[in-house]
mmCIF file of C-alpha atoms in Angstrom:
data_model
loop_
_atom_site.group_PDB
_atom_site.id
_atom_site.type_symbol
_atom_site.label_atom_id
_atom_site.label_comp_id
_atom_site.label_asym_id
_atom_site.label_seq_id
_atom_site.Cartn_x
_atom_site.Cartn_y
_atom_site.Cartn_z
ATOM 1 C CA MET O 15 114.490 164.574 -57.645
ATOM 2 C CA THR O 16 118.266 165.034 -57.798
ATOM 3 C CA SER O 17 120.116 166.468 -60.730
ATOM 4 C CA ASP O 18 122.417 164.172 -62.726
ATOM 5 C CA PRO O 19 124.794 166.376 -64.746
ATOM 6 C CA ASP O 20 126.975 163.406 -65.736
ATOM 7 C CA GLY O 21 123.924 161.507 -66.969
ATOM 8 C CA ALA O 22 122.690 164.516 -68.905
ATOM 9 C CA LYS O 23 126.117 164.997 -70.501
ATOM 10 C CA SER O 24 126.257 161.321 -71.438
ATOM 11 C CA SER O 25 122.740 161.438 -72.872
ATOM 12 C CA PHE O 26 123.607 164.557 -74.888
ATOM 13 C CA HIS O 27 126.687 162.905 -76.418
ATOM 14 C CA GLU O 28 124.713 159.745 -77.169
ATOM 15 C CA GLY O 29 122.133 161.899 -78.925
ATOM 16 C CA LEU O 30 124.831 163.562 -81.038
ATOM 17 C CA ARG O 31 126.040 160.136 -82.176
ATOM 18 C CA ASP O 32 122.557 159.604 -83.609
ATOM 19 C CA ARG O 33 122.651 162.737 -85.792
ATOM 20 C CA LYS O 34 121.523 162.334 -89.369
ATOM 21 C CA VAL O 35 119.651 163.907 -92.243
ATOM 22 C CA VAL O 36 116.395 162.246 -93.272
ATOM 23 C CA SER O 37 113.623 162.997 -95.711
ATOM 24 C CA HIS O 38 110.134 161.695 -96.285
ATOM 25 C CA VAL O 39 107.136 162.311 -98.478
ATOM 26 C CA ASN O 40 103.979 163.592 -96.776
ATOM 27 C CA PRO O 41 100.477 162.277 -97.505
ATOM 28 C CA ASP O 42 99.854 165.395 -99.639
ATOM 29 C CA PHE O 43 102.928 164.478 -101.755
ATOM 30 C CA THR O 44 105.036 167.345 -100.427
ATOM 31 C CA GLY O 45 108.340 166.457 -98.799
ATOM 32 C CA CYS O 46 110.269 167.113 -95.604
ATOM 33 C CA LEU O 47 113.997 167.297 -94.994
ATOM 34 C CA HIS O 48 115.170 167.105 -91.380
ATOM 35 C CA VAL O 49 118.530 167.489 -89.680
ATOM 36 C CA CYS O 50 118.088 165.318 -86.600
ATOM 37 C CA SER O 51 119.979 165.270 -83.297
ATOM 38 C CA ALA O 52 122.441 167.985 -84.309
ATOM 39 C CA HIS O 53 124.294 170.127 -81.783
ATOM 40 C CA PRO O 54 122.040 173.058 -80.850
ATOM 41 C CA ASP O 55 124.837 175.523 -81.604
ATOM 42 C CA GLY O 56 125.048 174.065 -85.101
ATOM 43 C CA VAL O 57 121.415 174.654 -85.982
ATOM 44 C CA ALA O 58 120.915 178.164 -84.630
ATOM 45 C CA SER O 59 123.263 179.959 -87.022
ATOM 46 C CA PRO O 60 121.976 178.329 -90.241
ATOM 47 C CA LEU O 61 118.390 179.064 -89.222
ATOM 48 C CA GLN O 62 119.287 182.698 -88.542
ATOM 49 C CA ASN O 63 121.006 182.888 -91.930
ATOM 50 C CA VAL O 64 117.989 181.401 -93.735
ATOM 51 C CA ASP O 65 115.693 183.805 -91.874
ATOM 52 C CA ARG O 66 117.858 186.828 -92.740
ATOM 53 C CA ILE O 67 117.920 185.942 -96.439
ATOM 54 C CA ALA O 68 114.173 185.231 -96.448
ATOM 55 C CA ARG O 69 113.369 188.536 -94.761
ATOM 56 C CA ASP O 70 115.507 190.391 -97.321
ATOM 57 C CA ILE O 71 113.606 188.661 -100.131
ATOM 58 C CA LYS O 72 110.246 189.410 -98.488
ATOM 59 C CA THR O 73 111.189 193.064 -98.010
ATOM 60 C CA SER O 74 111.979 193.314 -101.716
ATOM 61 C CA GLY O 75 108.296 192.638 -102.432
ATOM 62 C CA ASP O 76 108.030 188.859 -102.794
ATOM 63 C CA ASP O 77 104.392 187.717 -102.486
ATOM 64 C CA ARG O 78 105.150 184.365 -100.816
ATOM 65 C CA SER O 79 104.720 184.006 -97.059
ATOM 66 C CA LEU O 80 107.854 184.276 -94.955
ATOM 67 C CA ASP O 81 107.627 180.550 -94.138
ATOM 68 C CA GLU O 82 107.385 179.689 -97.843
ATOM 69 C CA ILE O 83 110.409 181.838 -98.608
ATOM 70 C CA ARG O 84 112.392 180.304 -95.713
ATOM 71 C CA ALA O 85 111.665 176.801 -97.006
ATOM 72 C CA ASP O 86 112.669 177.735 -100.552
ATOM 73 C CA VAL O 87 115.836 179.493 -99.361
ATOM 74 C CA ALA O 88 116.863 176.535 -97.175
ATOM 75 C CA LEU O 89 116.422 174.070 -100.041
ATOM 76 C CA ASP O 90 118.278 176.362 -102.439
ATOM 77 C CA LEU O 91 121.202 176.656 -100.023
ATOM 78 C CA VAL O 92 121.398 172.897 -99.432
ATOM 79 C CA GLN O 93 121.399 172.359 -103.187
ATOM 80 C CA GLY O 94 124.189 174.911 -103.628
ATOM 81 C CA LYS O 95 121.984 177.430 -105.427
ATOM 82 C CA THR O 96 122.132 181.134 -104.727
ATOM 83 C CA THR O 97 118.869 182.946 -104.068
#
């Protein structure tokens, strides 16, 4: 199989044109919020920031799991709240 760097680049840019934010309600009535088809450089830093804040909160003695705190922090940040 031969490599196709031009095809990969084209596919990547087509994928970026499809970027969006979507949400849905799960069968258990919880919800999901997704950032889809974003540039990989654009998602790494926010995730690291959410993780850093969540770990600081966890270290201060919060009883929630780290995943629960990350989810709450991410939603707070998107809503413009400070945690």
